[in-house]
Short mmCIF file of C-alpha atoms and ligand atoms in Angstrom, two decimals:
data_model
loop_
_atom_site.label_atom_id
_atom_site.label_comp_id
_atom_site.label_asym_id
_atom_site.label_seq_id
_atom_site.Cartn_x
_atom_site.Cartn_y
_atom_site.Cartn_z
CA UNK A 19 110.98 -50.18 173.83
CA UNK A 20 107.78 -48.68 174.01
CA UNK A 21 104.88 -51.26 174.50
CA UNK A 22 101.49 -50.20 173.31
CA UNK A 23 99.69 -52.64 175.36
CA UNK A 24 100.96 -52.89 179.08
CA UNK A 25 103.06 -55.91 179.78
CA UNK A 26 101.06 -56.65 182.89
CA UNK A 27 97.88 -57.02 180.72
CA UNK A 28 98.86 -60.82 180.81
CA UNK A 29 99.39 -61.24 184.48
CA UNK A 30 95.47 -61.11 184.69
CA UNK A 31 94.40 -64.34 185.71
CA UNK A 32 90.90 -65.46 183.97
CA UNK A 33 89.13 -68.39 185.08
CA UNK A 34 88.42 -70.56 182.33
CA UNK A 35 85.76 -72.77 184.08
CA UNK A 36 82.51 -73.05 182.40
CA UNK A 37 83.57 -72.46 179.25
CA UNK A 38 84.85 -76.20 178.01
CA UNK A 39 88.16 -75.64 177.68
CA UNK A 40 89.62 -78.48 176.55
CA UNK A 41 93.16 -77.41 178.47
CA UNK A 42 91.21 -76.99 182.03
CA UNK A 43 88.64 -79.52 182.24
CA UNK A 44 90.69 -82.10 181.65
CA UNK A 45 91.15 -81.84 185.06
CA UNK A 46 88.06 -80.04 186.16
CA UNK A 47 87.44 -81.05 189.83
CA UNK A 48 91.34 -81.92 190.36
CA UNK A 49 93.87 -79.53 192.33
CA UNK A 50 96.01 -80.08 189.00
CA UNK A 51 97.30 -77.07 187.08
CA UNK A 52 97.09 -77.51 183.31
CA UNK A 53 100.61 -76.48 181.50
CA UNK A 54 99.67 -78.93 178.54
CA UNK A 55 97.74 -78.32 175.23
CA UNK A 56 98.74 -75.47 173.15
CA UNK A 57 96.84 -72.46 173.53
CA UNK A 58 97.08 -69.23 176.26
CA UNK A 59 95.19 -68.30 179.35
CA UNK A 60 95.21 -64.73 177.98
CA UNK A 61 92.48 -63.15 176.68
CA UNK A 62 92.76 -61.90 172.78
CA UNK A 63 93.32 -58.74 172.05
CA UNK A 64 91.30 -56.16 172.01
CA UNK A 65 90.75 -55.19 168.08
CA UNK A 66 89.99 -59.10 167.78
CA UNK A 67 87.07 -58.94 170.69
CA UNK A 68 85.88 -55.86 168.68
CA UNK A 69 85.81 -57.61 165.20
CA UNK A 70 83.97 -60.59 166.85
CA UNK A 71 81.34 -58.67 168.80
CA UNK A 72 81.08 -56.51 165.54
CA UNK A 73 80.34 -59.41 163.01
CA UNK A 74 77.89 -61.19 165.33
CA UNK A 75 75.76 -57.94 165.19
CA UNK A 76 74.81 -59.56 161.66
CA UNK A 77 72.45 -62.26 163.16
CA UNK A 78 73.61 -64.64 159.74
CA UNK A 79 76.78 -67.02 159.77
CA UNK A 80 75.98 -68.58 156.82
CA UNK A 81 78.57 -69.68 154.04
CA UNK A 82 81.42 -67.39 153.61
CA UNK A 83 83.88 -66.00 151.19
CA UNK A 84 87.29 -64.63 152.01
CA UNK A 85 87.07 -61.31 152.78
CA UNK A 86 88.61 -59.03 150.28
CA UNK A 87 91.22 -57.20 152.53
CA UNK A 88 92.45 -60.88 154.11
CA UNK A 89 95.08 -61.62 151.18
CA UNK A 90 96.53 -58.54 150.72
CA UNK A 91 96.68 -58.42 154.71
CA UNK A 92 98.48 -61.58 155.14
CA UNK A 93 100.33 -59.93 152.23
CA UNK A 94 101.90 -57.08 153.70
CA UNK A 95 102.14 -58.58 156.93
CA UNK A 96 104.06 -61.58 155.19
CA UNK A 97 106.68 -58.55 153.79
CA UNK A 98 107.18 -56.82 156.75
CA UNK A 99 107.63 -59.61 158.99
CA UNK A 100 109.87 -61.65 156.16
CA UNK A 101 110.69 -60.07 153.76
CA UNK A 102 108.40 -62.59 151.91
CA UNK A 103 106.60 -60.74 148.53
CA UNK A 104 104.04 -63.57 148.21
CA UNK A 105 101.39 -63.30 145.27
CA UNK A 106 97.96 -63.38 147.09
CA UNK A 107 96.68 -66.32 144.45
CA UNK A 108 99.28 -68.91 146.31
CA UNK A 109 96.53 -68.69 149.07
CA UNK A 110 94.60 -71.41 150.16
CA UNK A 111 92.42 -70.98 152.94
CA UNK A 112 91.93 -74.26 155.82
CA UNK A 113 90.19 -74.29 159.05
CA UNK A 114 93.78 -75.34 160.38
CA UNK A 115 97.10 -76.65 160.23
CA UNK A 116 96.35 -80.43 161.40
CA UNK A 117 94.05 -81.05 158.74
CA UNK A 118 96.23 -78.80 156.23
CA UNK A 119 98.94 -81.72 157.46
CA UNK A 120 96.48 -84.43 156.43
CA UNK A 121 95.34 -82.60 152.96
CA UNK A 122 99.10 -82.44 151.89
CA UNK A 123 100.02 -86.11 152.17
CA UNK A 124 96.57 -86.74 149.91
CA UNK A 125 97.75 -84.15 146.98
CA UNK A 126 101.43 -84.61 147.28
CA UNK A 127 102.23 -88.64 147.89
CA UNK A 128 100.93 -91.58 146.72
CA UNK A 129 99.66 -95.11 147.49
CA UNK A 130 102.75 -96.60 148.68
CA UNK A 131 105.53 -93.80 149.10
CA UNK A 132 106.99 -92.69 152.19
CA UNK A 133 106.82 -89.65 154.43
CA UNK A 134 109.62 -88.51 156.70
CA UNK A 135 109.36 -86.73 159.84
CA UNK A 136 111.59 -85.42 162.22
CA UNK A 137 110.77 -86.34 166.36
CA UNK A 138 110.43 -85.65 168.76
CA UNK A 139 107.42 -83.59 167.06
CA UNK A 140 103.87 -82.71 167.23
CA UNK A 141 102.52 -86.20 167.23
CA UNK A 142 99.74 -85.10 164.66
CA UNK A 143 102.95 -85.63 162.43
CA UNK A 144 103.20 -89.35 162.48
CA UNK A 145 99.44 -89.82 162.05
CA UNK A 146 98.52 -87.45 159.12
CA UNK A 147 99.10 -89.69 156.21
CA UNK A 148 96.78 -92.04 154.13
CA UNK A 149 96.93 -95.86 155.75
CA UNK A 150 98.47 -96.36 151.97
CA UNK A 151 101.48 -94.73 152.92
CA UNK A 152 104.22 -94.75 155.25
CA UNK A 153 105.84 -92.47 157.69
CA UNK A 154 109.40 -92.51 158.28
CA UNK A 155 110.34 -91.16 161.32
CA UNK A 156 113.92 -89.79 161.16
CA UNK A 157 114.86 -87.98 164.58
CA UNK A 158 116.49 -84.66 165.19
CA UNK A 159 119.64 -84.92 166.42
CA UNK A 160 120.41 -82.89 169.91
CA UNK A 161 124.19 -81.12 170.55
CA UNK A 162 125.87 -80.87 173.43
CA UNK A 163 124.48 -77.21 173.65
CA UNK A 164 121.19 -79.23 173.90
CA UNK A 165 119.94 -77.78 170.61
CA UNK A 166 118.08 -79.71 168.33
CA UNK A 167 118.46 -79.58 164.95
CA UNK A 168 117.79 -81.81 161.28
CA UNK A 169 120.35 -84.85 160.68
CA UNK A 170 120.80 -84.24 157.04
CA UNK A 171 123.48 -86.80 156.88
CA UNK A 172 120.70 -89.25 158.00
CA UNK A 173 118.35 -87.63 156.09
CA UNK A 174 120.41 -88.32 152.34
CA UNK A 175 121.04 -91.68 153.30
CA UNK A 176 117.20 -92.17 153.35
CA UNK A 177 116.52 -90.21 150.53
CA UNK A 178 118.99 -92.53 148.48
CA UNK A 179 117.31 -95.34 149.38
CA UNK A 180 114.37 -93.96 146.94
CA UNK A 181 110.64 -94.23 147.54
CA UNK A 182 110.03 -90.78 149.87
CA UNK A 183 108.13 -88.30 148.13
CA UNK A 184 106.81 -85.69 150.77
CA UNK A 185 109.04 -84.62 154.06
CA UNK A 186 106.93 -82.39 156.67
CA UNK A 187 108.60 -79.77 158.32
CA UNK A 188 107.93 -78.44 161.67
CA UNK A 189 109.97 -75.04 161.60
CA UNK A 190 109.73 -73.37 163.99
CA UNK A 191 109.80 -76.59 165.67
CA UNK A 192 107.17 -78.00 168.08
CA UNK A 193 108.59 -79.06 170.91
CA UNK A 194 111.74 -78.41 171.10
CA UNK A 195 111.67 -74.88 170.26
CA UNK A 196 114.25 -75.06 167.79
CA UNK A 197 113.99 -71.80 165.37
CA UNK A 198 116.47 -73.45 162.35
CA UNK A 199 119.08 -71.06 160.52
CA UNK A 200 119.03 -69.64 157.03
CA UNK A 201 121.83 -71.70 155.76
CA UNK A 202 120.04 -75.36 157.33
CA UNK A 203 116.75 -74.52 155.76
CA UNK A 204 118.98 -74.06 152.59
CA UNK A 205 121.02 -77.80 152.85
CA UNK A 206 117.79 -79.39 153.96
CA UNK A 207 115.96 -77.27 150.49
CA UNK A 208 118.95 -78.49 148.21
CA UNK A 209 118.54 -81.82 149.51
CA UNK A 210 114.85 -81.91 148.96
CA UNK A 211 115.47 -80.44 145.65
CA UNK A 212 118.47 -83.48 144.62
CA UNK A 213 115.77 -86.02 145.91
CA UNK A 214 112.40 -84.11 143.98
CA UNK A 215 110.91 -84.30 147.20
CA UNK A 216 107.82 -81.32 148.18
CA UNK A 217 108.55 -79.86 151.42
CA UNK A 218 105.53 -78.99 153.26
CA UNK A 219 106.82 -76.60 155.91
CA UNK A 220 104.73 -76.15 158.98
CA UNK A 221 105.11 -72.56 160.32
CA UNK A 222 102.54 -72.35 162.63
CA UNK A 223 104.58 -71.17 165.10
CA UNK A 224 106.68 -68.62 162.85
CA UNK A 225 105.20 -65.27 164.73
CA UNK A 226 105.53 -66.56 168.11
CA UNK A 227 109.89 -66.12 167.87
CA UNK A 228 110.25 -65.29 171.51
CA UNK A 229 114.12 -64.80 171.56
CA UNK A 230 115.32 -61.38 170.34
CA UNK A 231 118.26 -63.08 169.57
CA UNK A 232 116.55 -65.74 166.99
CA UNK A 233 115.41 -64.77 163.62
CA UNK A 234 112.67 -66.95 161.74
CA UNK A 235 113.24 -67.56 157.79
CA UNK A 236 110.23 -69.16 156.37
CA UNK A 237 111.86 -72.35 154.19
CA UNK A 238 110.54 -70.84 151.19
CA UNK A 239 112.36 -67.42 151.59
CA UNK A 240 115.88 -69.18 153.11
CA UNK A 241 115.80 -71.34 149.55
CA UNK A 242 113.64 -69.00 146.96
CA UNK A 243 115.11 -70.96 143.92
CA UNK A 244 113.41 -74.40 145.33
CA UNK A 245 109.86 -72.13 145.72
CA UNK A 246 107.75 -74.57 143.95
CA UNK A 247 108.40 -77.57 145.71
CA UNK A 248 107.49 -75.81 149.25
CA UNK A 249 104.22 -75.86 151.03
CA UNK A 250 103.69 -72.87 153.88
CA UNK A 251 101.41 -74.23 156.33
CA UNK A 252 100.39 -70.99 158.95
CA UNK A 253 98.07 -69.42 161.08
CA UNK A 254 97.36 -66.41 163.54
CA UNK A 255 95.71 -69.11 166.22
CA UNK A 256 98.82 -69.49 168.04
CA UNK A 257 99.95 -66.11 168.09
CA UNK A 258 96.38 -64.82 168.57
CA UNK A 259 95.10 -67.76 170.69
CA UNK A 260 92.27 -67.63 168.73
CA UNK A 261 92.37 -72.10 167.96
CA UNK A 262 88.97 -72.58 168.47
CA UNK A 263 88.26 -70.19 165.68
CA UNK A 264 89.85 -72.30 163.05
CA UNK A 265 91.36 -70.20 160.39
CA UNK A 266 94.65 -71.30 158.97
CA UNK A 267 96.02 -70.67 155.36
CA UNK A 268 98.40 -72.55 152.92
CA UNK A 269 101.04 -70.79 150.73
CA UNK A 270 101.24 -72.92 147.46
CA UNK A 271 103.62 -71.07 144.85
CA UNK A 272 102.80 -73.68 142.35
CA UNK A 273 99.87 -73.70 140.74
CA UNK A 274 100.08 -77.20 139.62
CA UNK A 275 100.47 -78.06 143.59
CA UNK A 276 97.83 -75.50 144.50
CA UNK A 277 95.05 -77.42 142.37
CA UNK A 278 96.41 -80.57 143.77
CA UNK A 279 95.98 -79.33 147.05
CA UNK A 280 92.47 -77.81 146.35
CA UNK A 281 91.42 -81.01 145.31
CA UNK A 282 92.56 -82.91 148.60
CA UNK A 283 90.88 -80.55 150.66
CA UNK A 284 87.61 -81.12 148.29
CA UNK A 285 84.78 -82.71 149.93
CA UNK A 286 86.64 -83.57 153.43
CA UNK A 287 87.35 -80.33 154.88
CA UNK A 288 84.88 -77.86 155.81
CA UNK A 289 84.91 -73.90 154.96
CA UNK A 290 86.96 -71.53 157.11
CA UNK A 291 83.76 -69.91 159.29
CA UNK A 292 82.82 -66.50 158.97
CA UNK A 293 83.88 -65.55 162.80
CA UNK A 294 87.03 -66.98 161.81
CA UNK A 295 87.91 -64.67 158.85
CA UNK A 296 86.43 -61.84 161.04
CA UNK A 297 89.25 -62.86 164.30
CA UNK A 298 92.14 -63.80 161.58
CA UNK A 299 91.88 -60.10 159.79
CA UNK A 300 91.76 -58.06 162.86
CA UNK A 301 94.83 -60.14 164.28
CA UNK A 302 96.97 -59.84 161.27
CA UNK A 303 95.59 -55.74 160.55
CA UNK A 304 95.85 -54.81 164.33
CA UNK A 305 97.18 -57.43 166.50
CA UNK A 306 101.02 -56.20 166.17
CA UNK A 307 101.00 -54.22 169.15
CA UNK A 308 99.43 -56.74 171.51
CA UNK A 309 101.57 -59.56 170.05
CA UNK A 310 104.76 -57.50 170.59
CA UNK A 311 104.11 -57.31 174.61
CA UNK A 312 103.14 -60.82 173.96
CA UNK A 313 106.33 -61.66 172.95
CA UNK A 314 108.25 -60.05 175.58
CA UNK A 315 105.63 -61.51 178.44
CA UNK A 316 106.35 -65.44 177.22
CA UNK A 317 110.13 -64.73 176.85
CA UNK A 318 110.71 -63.24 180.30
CA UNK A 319 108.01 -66.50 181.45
CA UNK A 320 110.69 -68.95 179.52
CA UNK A 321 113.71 -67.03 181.21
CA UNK A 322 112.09 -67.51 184.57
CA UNK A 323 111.53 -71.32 184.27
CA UNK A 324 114.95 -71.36 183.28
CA UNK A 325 116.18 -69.68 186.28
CA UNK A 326 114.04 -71.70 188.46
CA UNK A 327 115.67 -74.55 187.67
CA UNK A 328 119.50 -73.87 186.92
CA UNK A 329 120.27 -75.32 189.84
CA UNK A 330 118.05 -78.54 189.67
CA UNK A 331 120.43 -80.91 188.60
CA UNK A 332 117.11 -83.45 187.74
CA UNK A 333 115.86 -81.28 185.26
CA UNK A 334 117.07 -79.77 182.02
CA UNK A 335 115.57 -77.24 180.64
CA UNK A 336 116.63 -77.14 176.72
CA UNK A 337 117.55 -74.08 175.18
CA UNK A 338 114.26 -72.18 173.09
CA UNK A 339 114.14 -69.53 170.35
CA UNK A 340 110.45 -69.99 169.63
CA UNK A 341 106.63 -71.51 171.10
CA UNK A 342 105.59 -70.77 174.09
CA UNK A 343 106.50 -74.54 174.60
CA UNK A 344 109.41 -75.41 177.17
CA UNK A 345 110.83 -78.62 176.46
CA UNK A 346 112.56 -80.55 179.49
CA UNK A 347 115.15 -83.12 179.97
CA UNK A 348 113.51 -84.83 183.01
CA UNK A 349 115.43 -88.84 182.96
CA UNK A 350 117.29 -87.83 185.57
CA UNK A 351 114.44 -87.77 188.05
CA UNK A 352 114.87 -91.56 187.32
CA UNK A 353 110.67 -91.91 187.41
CA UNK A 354 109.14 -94.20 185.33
CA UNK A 355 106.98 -91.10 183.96
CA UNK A 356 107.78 -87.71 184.44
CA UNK A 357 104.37 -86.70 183.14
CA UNK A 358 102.76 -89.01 185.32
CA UNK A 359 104.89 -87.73 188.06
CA UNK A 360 104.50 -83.99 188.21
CA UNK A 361 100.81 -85.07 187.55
CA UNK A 362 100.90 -86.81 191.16
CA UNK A 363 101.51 -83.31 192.27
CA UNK A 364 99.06 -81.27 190.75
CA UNK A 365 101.13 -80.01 187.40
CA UNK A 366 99.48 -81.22 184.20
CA UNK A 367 102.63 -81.59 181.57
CA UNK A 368 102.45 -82.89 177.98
CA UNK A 369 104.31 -86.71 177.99
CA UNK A 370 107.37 -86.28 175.85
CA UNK A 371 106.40 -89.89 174.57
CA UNK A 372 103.91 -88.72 172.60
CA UNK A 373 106.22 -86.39 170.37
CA UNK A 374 108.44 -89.70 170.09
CA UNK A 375 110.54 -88.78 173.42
CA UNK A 376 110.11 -90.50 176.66
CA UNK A 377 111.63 -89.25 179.50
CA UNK A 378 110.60 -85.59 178.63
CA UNK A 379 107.77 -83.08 179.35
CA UNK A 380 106.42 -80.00 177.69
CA UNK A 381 105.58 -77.51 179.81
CA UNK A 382 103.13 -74.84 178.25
CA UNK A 383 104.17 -71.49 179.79
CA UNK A 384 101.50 -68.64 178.32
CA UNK A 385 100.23 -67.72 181.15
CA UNK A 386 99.99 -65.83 183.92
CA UNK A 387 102.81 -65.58 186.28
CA UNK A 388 100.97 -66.14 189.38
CA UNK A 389 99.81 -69.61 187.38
CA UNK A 390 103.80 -70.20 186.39
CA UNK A 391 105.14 -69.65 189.68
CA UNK A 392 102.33 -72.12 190.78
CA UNK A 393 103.21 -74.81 188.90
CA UNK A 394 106.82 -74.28 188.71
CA UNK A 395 106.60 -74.61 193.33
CA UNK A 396 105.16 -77.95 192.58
CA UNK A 397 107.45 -79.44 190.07
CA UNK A 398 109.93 -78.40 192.66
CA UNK A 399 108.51 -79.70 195.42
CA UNK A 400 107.58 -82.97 193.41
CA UNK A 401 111.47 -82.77 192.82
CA UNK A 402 112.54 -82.68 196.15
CA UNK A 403 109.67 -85.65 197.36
CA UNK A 404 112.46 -87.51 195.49
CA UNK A 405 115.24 -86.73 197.63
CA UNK A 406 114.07 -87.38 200.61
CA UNK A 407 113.30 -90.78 200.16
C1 PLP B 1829 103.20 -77.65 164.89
C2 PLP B 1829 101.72 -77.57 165.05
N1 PLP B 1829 100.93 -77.73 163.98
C3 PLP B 1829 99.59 -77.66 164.09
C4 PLP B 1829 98.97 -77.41 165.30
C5 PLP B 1829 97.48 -77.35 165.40
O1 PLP B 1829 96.96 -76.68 164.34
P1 PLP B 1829 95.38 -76.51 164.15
O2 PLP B 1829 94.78 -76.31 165.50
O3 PLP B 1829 95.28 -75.32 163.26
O4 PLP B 1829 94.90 -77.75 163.47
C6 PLP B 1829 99.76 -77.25 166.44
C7 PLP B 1829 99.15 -77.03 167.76
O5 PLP B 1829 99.76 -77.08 168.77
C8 PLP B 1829 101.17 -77.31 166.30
O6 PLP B 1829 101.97 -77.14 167.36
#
């Protein structure tokens, strides 16, 4: 395949000291690499760079509309990457998914009801929700192929029991990687539909479907008949690594919902900036070739880290269609705390306890592969400090 943008584009290694990077100075004056938060160490692509440097030549960032090509960009882009024919009203524009989370449990449950999530997941998940309300944390369940996937027999059992009004999604799923299949989206729609639960579906990490093998269906195209009880939740800031910018969008077929949803976001959450419109339109107008090396880059990262350790009988690395997130089995190191452990030798991990999974770590791999291979030395070394002893 022919790749616009070379592939080794994102072997160049940028230091990101002096800039307050949340991901590096967490453990600024340490020998520790950071593999943790999620955003890149590459820098954005070009057209986005230009669109920045070209707005900020207007010396006024005051207040700012949508601009008028946006929709009908995330339109088209929305049709050729899903077949998705979305009507650019069901747009509602939010400086980002977390508080998009937050906004949907004020317009779509009450005082009182019940919210189910699926962990291990983005912790934001279990802390989104009024103090009124109540989160119900239903976990994935993982096959012997070490995929993880919904437990809709679980999940109908709860939804019997009455009193759950709103289920948030995770699809593609953060951490485990999990890109779910046409016909679950469907049962898990059908169910939602049975129990007149809304779905709000977060797809934040729909465009970042590193497997060629995997294909992404948003939930509201794998079930179009249950369209009005879904919620899209997305953004380029993944794909773009452009979070600081803080431009996300909601996709609200229902207008009923969409007002509702307006109204939550009323007085609480701030405009999308005028920077972040500029960023957002040039990734989703002219990011596709950059995105596409992209895409290859993090999928031959995830293969290596794979590789690396097939033979590590300690670690498991768990299979991943999507994310630039790899999620590891690490109990068999028999540690107390595998993230405090590889921390002891200089690899910063995300805790699998905070996604509801002790025993885990997330390793963030968009990055260079000089930073990879780094990191992935010391986790073995750390490794074999164990058997040794
Ligand atoms: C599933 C998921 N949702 C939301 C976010 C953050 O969204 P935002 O920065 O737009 O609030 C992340 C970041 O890692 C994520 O993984």
């Amino acid at each position: 395949m022919s790749q616009s943008v070379p592939l080794n584009t994102f072997d160049t290694v940028l230091s990101r000291l002096d800039t307050d990077s949340l991901k590096w100075d967490k453990y600024k004056g340490q020998d520790i690499l950071p593999f943790w938060v999620a955003d890149m160490d590459f820098a954005m692509a070009q057209p986005i760079q230009d669109a920045l440097k070209q707005r900020l030549e207007h010396p006024i960032q005051g207040y700012t509309l949508t601009p008028d090509a946006l929709p009908g960009a995330i339109k088209a882009f929305l049709s050729n990457e899903y077949n998705w024919d979305i009507d650019p009203e069901w747009l509602v524009w939010i400086p980002g998914v977390v508080c998009g989370l937050s906004a949907s449990c004020r317009a779509f449950a009450k005082p009182g009801d019940h919210i189910v999530v699926n962990p291990p997941i983005y912790h934001h998940f279990f802390d989104s929700h009024e103090s009124s309300q109540t989160i119900d944390r239903l976990p994935l369940r993982c096959g012997n192929d070490h995929r993880w996937t919904w437990n809709l027999t679980a999940l109908e059992e709860r939804l019997q029991q009455g009193g759950v009004s709103l289920l948030l999604l995770c699809s593609p799923h953060n951490p485990t990687g999990t890109v779910f299949t046409q016909q679950e989206v469907q049962s898990l729609m059908k169910l939602a539909d049975a129990y007149d639960v809304t779905v709000v579906s977060d797809e934040i990490h729909c465009d970042l479907v590193i497997n060629p093998k995997a294909t992404h269906y948003p939930t509201a195209v794998a079930a179009p008949e249950f369209n009005e009880r879904t919620v899209t939740l997305m953004s380029g800031s993944k794909t773009w690594n452009l979070a600081g910018l803080n431009c996300s969008f909601a996709i609200i077929p229902d207008a009923e919902k969409r007002d509702a949803y307006k109204n939550a976001l009323h007085s609480t959450v701030p405009a999308v900036p005028p920077l972040a419109f500029a960023a957002t339109e040039a990734a989703y107008t002219q990011g596709g070739p950059w995105r596409e090396s992209l895409l290859t880059y993090l999928w031959q990262n995830y293969e290596h880290i794979v590789q690396r350790f097939a033979d590590v009988a300690e670690i498991t690395v768990h299979p991943l269609d999507a994310t630039y997130l790899a999620w590891i089995d690490a109990n068999n190191l028999n540690v107390e705390n595998p993230q405090v452990f590889f921390e002891s030798f200089g690899v910063g991990l995300s805790d699998g306890d905070q996604f509801g999974q002790p025993g885990f770590v997330r390793l963030n791999f968009a990055c260079p592969r000089a930073t990879l291979e780094e990191g992935l030395n010391r986790m073995m070394t750390a490794v074999e400090s164990l058997r040794v002893q």
